[in-house]
Tab-separated table of C-alpha atoms in Angstrom:
chain	number	residue	atom	x	y	z
W	1	MET	CA	289.706	143.203	153.986
W	2	GLY	CA	292.691	144.344	155.438
W	3	ILE	CA	293.245	147.954	157.573
W	4	CYS	CA	295.587	149.867	156.700
W	5	PRO	CA	299.080	151.394	158.455
W	6	ARG	CA	298.259	154.288	160.311
W	7	GLY	CA	300.942	155.468	159.174
W	8	LEU	CA	300.221	154.515	155.543
W	9	GLU	CA	296.884	156.194	155.586
W	10	GLU	CA	298.226	160.106	154.529
W	11	SER	CA	300.350	158.705	151.473
W	12	GLY	CA	297.030	156.420	150.978
W	13	ARG	CA	295.451	158.833	150.357
W	14	VAL	CA	297.473	160.956	148.293
W	15	ILE	CA	297.343	158.585	145.819
W	16	ASN	CA	294.128	157.057	146.049
W	17	ARG	CA	293.289	160.562	144.461
W	18	LYS	CA	295.989	160.874	141.555
W	19	CYS	CA	294.703	157.337	140.973
W	20	GLU	CA	292.061	159.543	140.403
W	21	GLY	CA	289.069	157.400	139.936
W	22	LEU	CA	291.124	155.053	136.482
W	23	PRO	CA	290.626	151.676	137.117
W	24	LEU	CA	294.041	151.152	135.380
W	25	ALA	CA	296.250	153.206	137.735
W	26	ILE	CA	294.340	151.773	141.323
W	27	VAL	CA	296.087	148.529	139.678
W	28	ILE	CA	299.264	149.729	138.519
W	29	ALA	CA	299.273	151.503	141.452
W	30	ALA	CA	298.335	148.446	144.032
W	31	GLY	CA	301.268	146.117	142.229
W	32	LEU	CA	303.505	149.715	143.187
W	33	VAL	CA	302.867	149.385	147.129
W	34	LYS	CA	301.382	146.052	147.860
W	35	ASN	CA	304.860	144.044	148.877
W	36	SER	CA	305.945	146.741	151.262
W	37	LEU	CA	304.566	148.807	154.042
W	38	SER	CA	307.740	151.034	154.131
W	39	VAL	CA	306.434	154.271	154.401
W	40	ALA	CA	309.452	156.371	153.547
W	41	TRP	CA	308.306	154.044	149.891
W	42	TRP	CA	304.810	154.712	150.076
W	43	GLU	CA	305.854	159.243	150.033
W	44	GLN	CA	307.773	158.644	147.131
W	45	ILE	CA	305.240	156.601	145.589
W	46	ALA	CA	302.704	159.591	146.538
W	47	SER	CA	304.669	161.926	145.475
W	48	SER	CA	305.387	160.998	142.414
W	49	LEU	CA	303.347	158.166	141.098
W	50	ARG	CA	303.154	159.298	137.155
W	51	SER	CA	306.625	158.812	136.962
W	52	PHE	CA	306.811	155.394	138.019
W	53	MET	CA	303.368	154.164	136.078
W	54	VAL	CA	304.726	155.580	132.672
W	55	SER	CA	309.000	154.501	133.137
W	56	ASP	CA	307.762	151.285	132.480
W	57	PRO	CA	305.094	151.917	129.255
W	58	ARG	CA	304.471	147.940	128.871
W	59	GLN	CA	302.259	147.490	131.693
W	60	TYR	CA	300.405	149.988	131.029
W	61	LEU	CA	299.700	149.619	126.925
W	62	ASP	CA	299.668	145.916	126.813
W	63	SER	CA	295.730	147.075	129.044
W	64	LEU	CA	294.461	150.196	127.185
W	65	ALA	CA	295.674	149.122	124.418
W	66	LEU	CA	292.153	146.485	124.873
W	67	SER	CA	290.049	149.043	125.933
W	68	TYR	CA	290.854	151.261	123.004
W	69	ASN	CA	290.609	148.450	120.491
W	70	HIS	CA	286.966	147.607	122.382
W	71	LEU	CA	285.348	151.174	121.863
W	72	PRO	CA	283.014	151.300	118.399
W	73	SER	CA	284.990	152.967	115.468
W	74	ARG	CA	283.441	156.169	115.441
W	75	LEU	CA	284.378	156.889	119.945
W	76	ARG	CA	288.148	156.137	118.549
W	77	PRO	CA	289.386	159.439	116.942
W	78	CYS	CA	287.622	162.212	119.023
W	79	PHE	CA	289.418	160.251	121.910
W	80	LEU	CA	293.150	160.513	120.635
W	81	PHE	CA	291.847	164.038	119.547
W	82	PHE	CA	293.068	164.433	123.536
W	83	GLY	CA	296.674	163.826	123.153
W	84	ALA	CA	296.228	167.451	121.291
W	85	PHE	CA	295.629	168.791	124.524
W	86	PRO	CA	298.723	169.088	127.193
W	87	GLU	CA	298.936	166.930	130.024
W	88	ASP	CA	296.132	168.066	132.974
W	89	TYR	CA	294.302	170.518	130.263
W	90	GLU	CA	290.457	170.794	131.853
W	91	VAL	CA	288.722	171.866	128.315
W	92	SER	CA	286.113	172.763	127.825
W	93	VAL	CA	282.591	170.469	126.559
W	94	THR	CA	281.730	172.986	124.402
W	95	LYS	CA	285.104	174.038	122.801
W	96	LEU	CA	285.432	170.178	122.664
W	97	THR	CA	282.540	169.503	121.322
W	98	TRP	CA	282.963	172.027	118.756
W	99	LEU	CA	286.505	170.804	118.034
W	100	TRP	CA	285.414	167.615	117.084
W	101	ILE	CA	282.928	169.142	114.734
W	102	ALA	CA	285.099	170.647	112.379
W	103	GLN	CA	287.766	167.630	112.530
W	104	GLY	CA	284.402	166.734	110.886
W	105	PHE	CA	284.586	163.210	113.593
W	106	ILE	CA	280.831	163.212	113.840
W	107	HIS	CA	278.239	163.010	111.242
W	108	GLU	CA	274.508	162.986	111.559
W	109	THR	CA	272.697	161.053	112.179
W	110	ARG	CA	268.995	161.025	111.100
W	111	SER	CA	267.779	164.767	111.640
W	112	ARG	CA	269.915	165.073	114.773
W	113	MET	CA	272.070	167.982	115.117
W	114	LEU	CA	275.758	167.181	114.938
W	115	GLU	CA	276.413	169.029	118.648
W	116	ASP	CA	274.136	166.073	120.158
W	117	VAL	CA	275.598	163.630	118.305
W	118	ALA	CA	279.019	164.877	119.316
W	119	GLU	CA	277.455	165.199	123.396
W	120	ASP	CA	275.994	160.719	122.870
W	121	PHE	CA	279.671	160.673	122.051
W	122	LEU	CA	280.865	162.472	125.356
W	123	MET	CA	278.990	161.126	127.648
W	124	ASP	CA	279.680	157.642	126.745
W	125	LEU	CA	283.468	158.254	126.871
W	126	ILE	CA	282.667	159.220	130.387
W	127	LYS	CA	281.181	156.322	130.723
W	128	ARG	CA	283.845	154.311	129.289
W	129	SER	CA	285.354	155.888	132.438
W	130	LEU	CA	288.104	156.998	130.152
W	131	LEU	CA	287.095	160.723	130.104
W	132	MET	CA	286.971	162.424	133.922
W	133	THR	CA	284.506	164.908	134.311
W	134	GLN	CA	286.396	167.789	136.008
W	135	ARG	CA	283.077	170.948	136.863
W	136	ILE	CA	279.183	170.239	135.947
W	137	LYS	CA	277.438	173.049	135.396
W	138	SER	CA	274.468	174.714	137.650
W	139	ASP	CA	271.835	172.159	135.492
W	140	GLY	CA	273.788	169.216	136.331
W	141	GLN	CA	275.515	169.127	132.764
W	142	VAL	CA	279.374	168.580	132.407
W	143	LYS	CA	281.238	172.236	131.920
W	144	THR	CA	284.559	170.667	131.497
W	145	CYS	CA	286.030	167.715	131.294
W	146	ARG	CA	289.647	166.005	130.716
W	147	ILE	CA	292.397	162.691	131.122
W	148	HIS	CA	294.093	160.747	133.211
W	149	ASP	CA	298.067	161.127	132.573
W	150	LEU	CA	297.920	157.658	131.185
W	151	LEU	CA	295.070	158.109	128.933
W	152	HIS	CA	297.511	161.213	127.319
W	153	ASP	CA	300.414	159.116	126.907
W	154	PHE	CA	298.754	155.817	125.511
W	155	CYS	CA	297.181	158.731	123.144
W	156	LEU	CA	299.850	160.213	121.756
W	157	ARG	CA	301.269	156.933	121.469
W	158	LYS	CA	299.118	156.411	119.345
W	159	ALA	CA	298.628	158.515	117.669
W	160	GLU	CA	301.529	158.561	116.792
W	161	GLU	CA	301.812	154.962	116.097
W	162	GLU	CA	298.289	155.004	113.554
W	163	ILE	CA	299.907	159.038	111.787
W	164	PHE	CA	296.407	159.799	113.406
W	165	LEU	CA	295.990	163.840	111.934
W	166	SER	CA	298.700	163.915	110.296
W	167	ASN	CA	298.501	167.128	109.040
W	168	ASN	CA	298.465	168.728	112.577
W	169	TYR	CA	301.238	166.276	113.528
W	170	ARG	CA	303.207	168.512	110.358
W	171	TYR	CA	302.481	171.420	112.416
W	172	GLY	CA	303.032	170.997	116.070
W	173	MET	CA	299.379	170.398	117.048
W	174	LEU	CA	300.715	167.944	120.268
W	175	SER	CA	302.318	170.859	121.222
W	176	SER	CA	299.690	172.557	123.011
W	177	MET	CA	296.137	173.032	122.293
W	178	LEU	CA	296.963	176.494	124.035
W	179	CYS	CA	297.216	178.027	120.852
W	180	PHE	CA	297.207	175.327	117.245
W	181	PRO	CA	299.581	176.007	115.027
W	182	LEU	CA	301.790	177.120	117.614
W	183	GLU	CA	304.703	178.969	115.049
W	184	LEU	CA	302.222	180.179	113.731
W	185	GLY	CA	300.474	182.033	116.968
W	186	LYS	CA	304.197	182.980	117.277
W	187	SER	CA	304.071	184.799	114.246
W	188	LEU	CA	301.096	186.342	114.588
W	189	LYS	CA	302.091	187.724	117.830
W	190	GLU	CA	304.763	189.547	116.400
W	191	GLY	CA	303.340	190.991	114.186
W	192	GLY	CA	304.079	188.859	111.238
W	193	SER	CA	301.740	186.580	108.327
W	194	ILE	CA	300.537	183.705	107.108
W	195	HIS	CA	302.663	181.303	105.037
W	196	ILE	CA	298.619	180.012	102.389
W	197	ASP	CA	299.996	176.997	100.593
W	198	LYS	CA	302.079	176.388	103.890
W	199	TYR	CA	298.708	176.300	105.996
W	200	LYS	CA	295.967	176.772	103.315
W	201	PHE	CA	294.808	172.931	104.281
W	202	LEU	CA	294.316	173.097	107.896
W	203	LYS	CA	290.796	173.092	109.320
W	204	ILE	CA	291.172	174.122	112.520
W	205	LEU	CA	293.041	177.882	114.235
W	206	ASP	CA	292.536	178.457	117.274
W	207	LEU	CA	295.001	182.002	118.224
W	208	GLU	CA	292.389	182.406	121.687
W	209	SER	CA	295.204	182.084	123.701
W	210	ILE	CA	297.096	185.338	122.257
W	211	LEU	CA	296.097	189.497	121.490
W	212	ILE	CA	297.211	189.844	118.064
W	213	SER	CA	296.360	193.578	116.899
W	214	VAL	CA	293.687	193.247	114.639
W	215	PHE	CA	291.359	189.804	113.130
W	216	PRO	CA	294.016	188.441	110.969
W	217	LEU	CA	292.562	189.095	107.221
W	218	ASP	CA	295.114	186.780	105.837
W	219	ALA	CA	292.998	183.657	107.754
W	220	VAL	CA	290.155	184.071	104.970
W	221	HIS	CA	292.893	182.425	101.848
W	222	MET	CA	292.757	179.661	104.425
W	223	VAL	CA	289.072	178.322	102.778
W	224	ASN	CA	289.282	175.416	104.409
W	225	LEU	CA	289.030	176.260	107.292
W	226	ARG	CA	286.183	175.427	109.995
W	227	TYR	CA	286.434	176.781	113.510
W	228	LEU	CA	288.099	180.325	113.613
W	229	ALA	CA	288.805	180.920	117.044
W	230	VAL	CA	290.917	184.544	117.795
W	231	GLN	CA	291.399	187.054	121.020
W	232	VAL	CA	292.281	190.516	118.874
W	233	HIS	CA	292.520	194.206	119.817
W	234	ASP	CA	289.717	195.804	117.497
W	235	GLY	CA	287.791	192.352	116.343
W	236	SER	CA	285.813	193.031	113.468
W	237	PRO	CA	285.936	190.581	110.337
W	238	HIS	CA	286.951	192.396	107.313
W	239	ALA	CA	284.170	192.013	104.930
W	240	SER	CA	286.134	189.116	103.162
W	241	ILE	CA	285.067	186.785	105.461
W	242	SER	CA	282.732	185.657	103.126
W	243	LYS	CA	285.318	183.878	101.437
W	244	LEU	CA	285.326	181.251	104.198
W	245	ILE	CA	282.678	179.169	103.012
W	246	ASN	CA	283.600	175.952	104.834
W	247	LEU	CA	283.765	178.251	108.488
W	248	GLN	CA	281.885	176.768	110.818
W	249	MET	CA	282.401	177.642	114.304
W	250	LEU	CA	284.314	181.692	114.953
W	251	ILE	CA	285.263	182.622	117.899
W	252	ILE	CA	285.912	185.872	118.687
W	253	SER	CA	287.139	187.991	121.864
W	254	SER	CA	288.211	191.392	121.563
W	255	LYS	CA	288.409	194.414	123.144
W	256	LYS	CA	286.766	196.970	120.971
W	257	ASN	CA	283.237	196.601	119.668
W	258	ILE	CA	283.494	194.598	116.974
W	259	VAL	CA	281.293	195.175	113.799
W	260	VAL	CA	279.590	191.962	112.466
W	261	PRO	CA	279.836	191.980	108.657
W	262	LYS	CA	276.907	191.273	106.556
W	263	THR	CA	278.644	189.148	104.458
W	264	ILE	CA	278.655	186.354	106.964
W	265	TRP	CA	275.610	185.742	106.366
W	266	ASN	CA	276.698	183.943	103.220
W	267	ILE	CA	278.792	181.718	104.963
W	268	PHE	CA	276.038	179.363	105.099
W	269	ASN	CA	277.629	176.296	106.391
W	270	LEU	CA	278.291	178.761	109.248
W	271	ARG	CA	276.840	177.128	113.207
W	272	HIS	CA	278.244	179.277	115.797
W	273	LEU	CA	278.672	182.772	116.223
W	274	TYR	CA	280.598	183.184	119.125
W	275	ILE	CA	281.623	186.817	119.815
W	276	LYS	CA	282.328	186.302	123.986
W	277	SER	CA	282.934	189.900	124.812
W	278	GLY	CA	281.649	194.167	124.290
W	279	GLU	CA	278.458	195.343	122.535
W	280	ASN	CA	278.022	194.604	119.170
W	281	LEU	CA	276.900	195.309	116.106
W	282	MET	CA	275.203	193.306	113.093
W	283	GLU	CA	275.284	195.396	110.169
W	284	ASP	CA	272.930	196.126	107.877
W	285	GLY	CA	271.402	193.402	105.885
W	286	CYS	CA	268.605	190.947	104.747
W	287	PRO	CA	270.570	187.452	104.564
W	288	SER	CA	269.693	185.090	101.897
W	289	PRO	CA	267.296	182.697	101.412
W	290	GLY	CA	268.477	179.972	103.652
W	291	ALA	CA	271.646	181.286	104.937
W	292	LEU	CA	271.254	181.261	108.028
W	293	ALA	CA	269.752	177.553	108.443
W	294	SER	CA	272.688	176.331	110.628
W	295	LEU	CA	273.234	178.517	112.707
W	296	GLN	CA	273.239	178.057	116.135
W	297	THR	CA	274.556	179.615	118.703
W	298	LEU	CA	274.596	183.830	118.388
W	299	SER	CA	275.739	185.746	121.299
W	300	GLN	CA	277.109	189.506	122.417
W	301	VAL	CA	275.362	191.524	120.026
W	302	ARG	CA	273.674	194.844	119.703
W	303	PRO	CA	269.484	194.128	120.146
W	304	ARG	CA	268.374	196.515	117.950
W	305	SER	CA	270.548	195.035	114.384
W	306	CYS	CA	269.340	191.994	114.537
W	307	HIS	CA	265.286	192.602	113.453
W	308	ASP	CA	266.279	190.767	109.934
W	309	ILE	CA	267.541	187.695	111.365
W	310	PHE	CA	265.528	185.573	113.306
W	311	SER	CA	263.092	185.125	110.893
W	312	ARG	CA	265.923	183.392	109.323
W	313	THR	CA	267.399	181.202	112.116
W	314	PRO	CA	264.625	178.037	111.955
W	315	ASN	CA	267.869	177.060	114.317
W	316	LEU	CA	269.482	178.841	117.129
W	317	LYS	CA	269.395	177.786	120.552
W	318	LYS	CA	271.620	180.071	122.164
W	319	LEU	CA	270.761	183.961	122.160
W	320	GLY	CA	272.964	186.982	123.515
W	321	PHE	CA	271.483	190.271	123.541
W	322	CYS	CA	273.971	193.165	124.684
W	323	GLY	CA	273.149	196.448	124.331
W	324	PRO	CA	269.849	198.221	124.972
W	325	LEU	CA	266.626	197.060	126.040
W	326	ILE	CA	264.840	199.625	127.319
W	327	SER	CA	262.852	201.206	125.764
W	328	SER	CA	262.542	205.354	126.984
W	329	LEU	CA	259.341	204.108	129.170
W	330	GLY	CA	260.293	202.014	131.254
W	331	ASP	CA	260.041	198.458	128.953
W	332	LEU	CA	262.291	195.447	128.988
W	333	GLU	CA	262.767	195.490	124.986
W	334	PHE	CA	264.174	193.447	122.291
W	335	PRO	CA	262.861	191.268	119.704
W	336	ASN	CA	260.235	188.532	119.415
W	337	LEU	CA	262.326	184.670	119.736
W	338	GLY	CA	258.784	183.738	119.951
W	339	ALA	CA	258.830	182.332	116.460
W	340	LEU	CA	262.260	180.428	117.603
W	341	GLY	CA	261.253	177.863	118.061
W	342	HIS	CA	264.195	176.121	119.063
W	343	LEU	CA	265.949	178.164	121.111
W	344	GLN	CA	266.942	177.034	124.612
W	345	LYS	CA	268.721	179.564	126.153
W	346	LEU	CA	268.437	183.418	125.872
W	347	LYS	CA	271.522	186.343	128.010
W	348	LEU	CA	270.026	189.563	128.466
W	349	LEU	CA	272.861	192.304	128.685
W	350	ASN	CA	271.579	195.648	129.396
W	351	THR	CA	273.958	198.658	128.776
W	352	PHE	CA	270.818	201.518	129.053
W	353	PRO	CA	270.366	203.153	133.171
W	354	TYR	CA	267.688	203.608	133.611
W	355	ALA	CA	266.524	206.069	136.858
W	356	GLU	CA	262.880	203.728	137.620
W	357	SER	CA	262.752	200.346	138.739
W	358	THR	CA	261.596	199.227	135.353
W	359	ARG	CA	258.747	196.537	132.814
W	360	SER	CA	258.851	193.200	131.857
W	361	CYS	CA	257.771	193.022	128.226
W	362	ASN	CA	254.536	190.357	127.196
W	363	PRO	CA	255.624	186.525	127.933
W	364	ILE	CA	254.802	185.599	124.080
W	365	MET	CA	258.333	187.630	123.124
W	366	PHE	CA	259.586	184.463	124.462
W	367	PRO	CA	259.979	180.750	122.795
W	368	GLU	CA	258.406	178.521	124.244
W	369	LYS	CA	261.481	175.388	124.307
W	370	LEU	CA	263.599	178.625	126.571
W	371	LYS	CA	265.212	176.387	129.412
W	372	LYS	CA	268.080	178.507	130.246
W	373	LEU	CA	267.447	182.980	131.052
W	374	THR	CA	269.919	184.996	132.616
W	375	THR	CA	269.390	188.937	133.423
W	376	SER	CA	271.263	191.599	133.889
W	377	ASN	CA	271.761	194.985	134.322
W	378	THR	CA	267.973	195.333	133.950
W	379	GLY	CA	266.305	196.735	136.823
W	380	ILE	CA	263.174	195.130	136.330
W	381	ASP	CA	260.318	195.315	140.286
W	382	TRP	CA	259.511	191.800	141.510
W	383	LYS	CA	256.409	192.426	140.630
W	384	GLU	CA	257.063	191.505	137.262
W	385	MET	CA	258.667	188.430	137.350
W	386	TRP	CA	255.503	187.371	136.383
W	387	THR	CA	255.861	187.347	132.784
W	388	PHE	CA	258.797	185.116	133.471
W	389	ALA	CA	256.815	183.414	136.264
W	390	TRP	CA	254.301	180.990	133.077
W	391	LEU	CA	257.807	180.599	131.145
W	392	PRO	CA	256.486	177.113	130.404
W	393	ASN	CA	259.818	174.955	130.340
W	394	LEU	CA	262.059	177.553	132.673
W	395	GLU	CA	264.513	175.186	134.067
W	396	VAL	CA	267.690	177.882	134.973
W	397	LEU	CA	266.977	181.154	135.766
W	398	LYS	CA	269.843	184.299	137.000
W	399	LEU	CA	268.901	187.143	137.596
W	400	LYS	CA	272.474	188.887	137.640
W	401	PHE	CA	273.433	192.540	138.819
W	402	GLN	CA	270.440	194.735	139.351
W	403	ALA	CA	268.833	192.128	137.489
W	404	CYS	CA	265.533	192.956	139.549
W	405	VAL	CA	264.881	195.932	142.703
W	406	GLY	CA	262.715	196.077	145.678
W	407	GLU	CA	262.454	194.679	148.706
W	408	ARG	CA	260.485	192.703	148.249
W	409	TRP	CA	259.741	189.174	145.657
W	410	GLU	CA	256.328	187.148	146.658
W	411	THR	CA	255.883	183.589	144.535
W	412	GLY	CA	252.284	181.508	143.965
W	413	ASP	CA	252.327	178.110	143.921
W	414	ALA	CA	251.271	177.012	140.771
W	415	GLU	CA	254.807	180.296	139.526
W	416	PHE	CA	257.426	178.447	137.572
W	417	ARG	CA	256.548	174.713	137.027
W	418	LYS	CA	260.072	173.337	136.152
W	419	LEU	CA	262.341	175.398	136.926
W	420	LYS	CA	265.049	173.402	137.983
W	421	VAL	CA	267.304	176.410	139.172
W	422	LEU	CA	267.205	180.125	140.590
W	423	LYS	CA	270.714	182.021	140.266
W	424	LEU	CA	270.810	185.134	142.263
W	425	HIS	CA	273.449	187.610	141.845
W	426	VAL	CA	273.114	190.208	145.504
């Protein structure tokens, strides 16, 4: 093995870092520097590596095409979909898998959920060095990922070659996934309306990156929508949202607390209702049988507005309460979740101030499969932590602002048997 001349070490480290572990990038970079030990040349490569790489597509397209052709057919559209994002864009794994599902790339395998199959696809692409993990969750799962610039360039070329997602090309999807479609986002931001005839076949409407005044009423006529994400000053959907019979994911960021109309439960395909902010109310009304069978995510909702829901959500996996969680007697209080056999993640954000330390609830209120629990502003006395200590499958416990109060927390050896992550916010 050769020794790198001292004057080239710094540039060599920069080049190595910019290759980001992609084998093909390393090979190309090595070809660029191997015949010259000039410090100036190495510095030039280090500062403009990508420009050198993409200046002659022939040196990488054939190799990438070979890797792509060896991909199982089920993974190809998922990989090419990365061309829809800007270069160097770090995408949330949750968002990515939801978008794959909305596009119809993921199909159920026997009794497995689409989301579980999508996660397998993601890990397969990572193992093949086609995706890079950027951030990792506290429990070790991948939180965000992205692709190398060379792969992004290849995705764009290959997608165009195969007329991949042709409708999305027509609507400018590949200009920026930060707002899709880009021209529609600009129109709505300026107070314009949606031309339904132009977008009637659209499956994804992602307006999270821009702030609009009210929930876009015209969107309810886009009956092919499967994924709808908005950032709104007043995010309360109109009752007519039930017209979106194919909607699977609804993501709302709102400056005001919102009211979710009871008609939303007529969307039988809804899998994720993800409200990112506020203390939000579920409108009274008992869902019809089977209406919530697909629901897996429900977040940022007032606990007292959900009593009629949980007996009809057999597949709910993620739940977040935001609202009064402390009774007038100082007890932690929320609907009994014991029947939610698949619930794995629960967030409790209390908005009711209580002057003294509070008492926890009976452990039977929690589902047996619960793995992740986050509490905030609950003011629970440390002595009451036994409630959480005996949850049989708890792996992650996050105690955020004023989650617990007191001077000392004493635990026994037999408590928290499966806990892997404990996060304390002082």
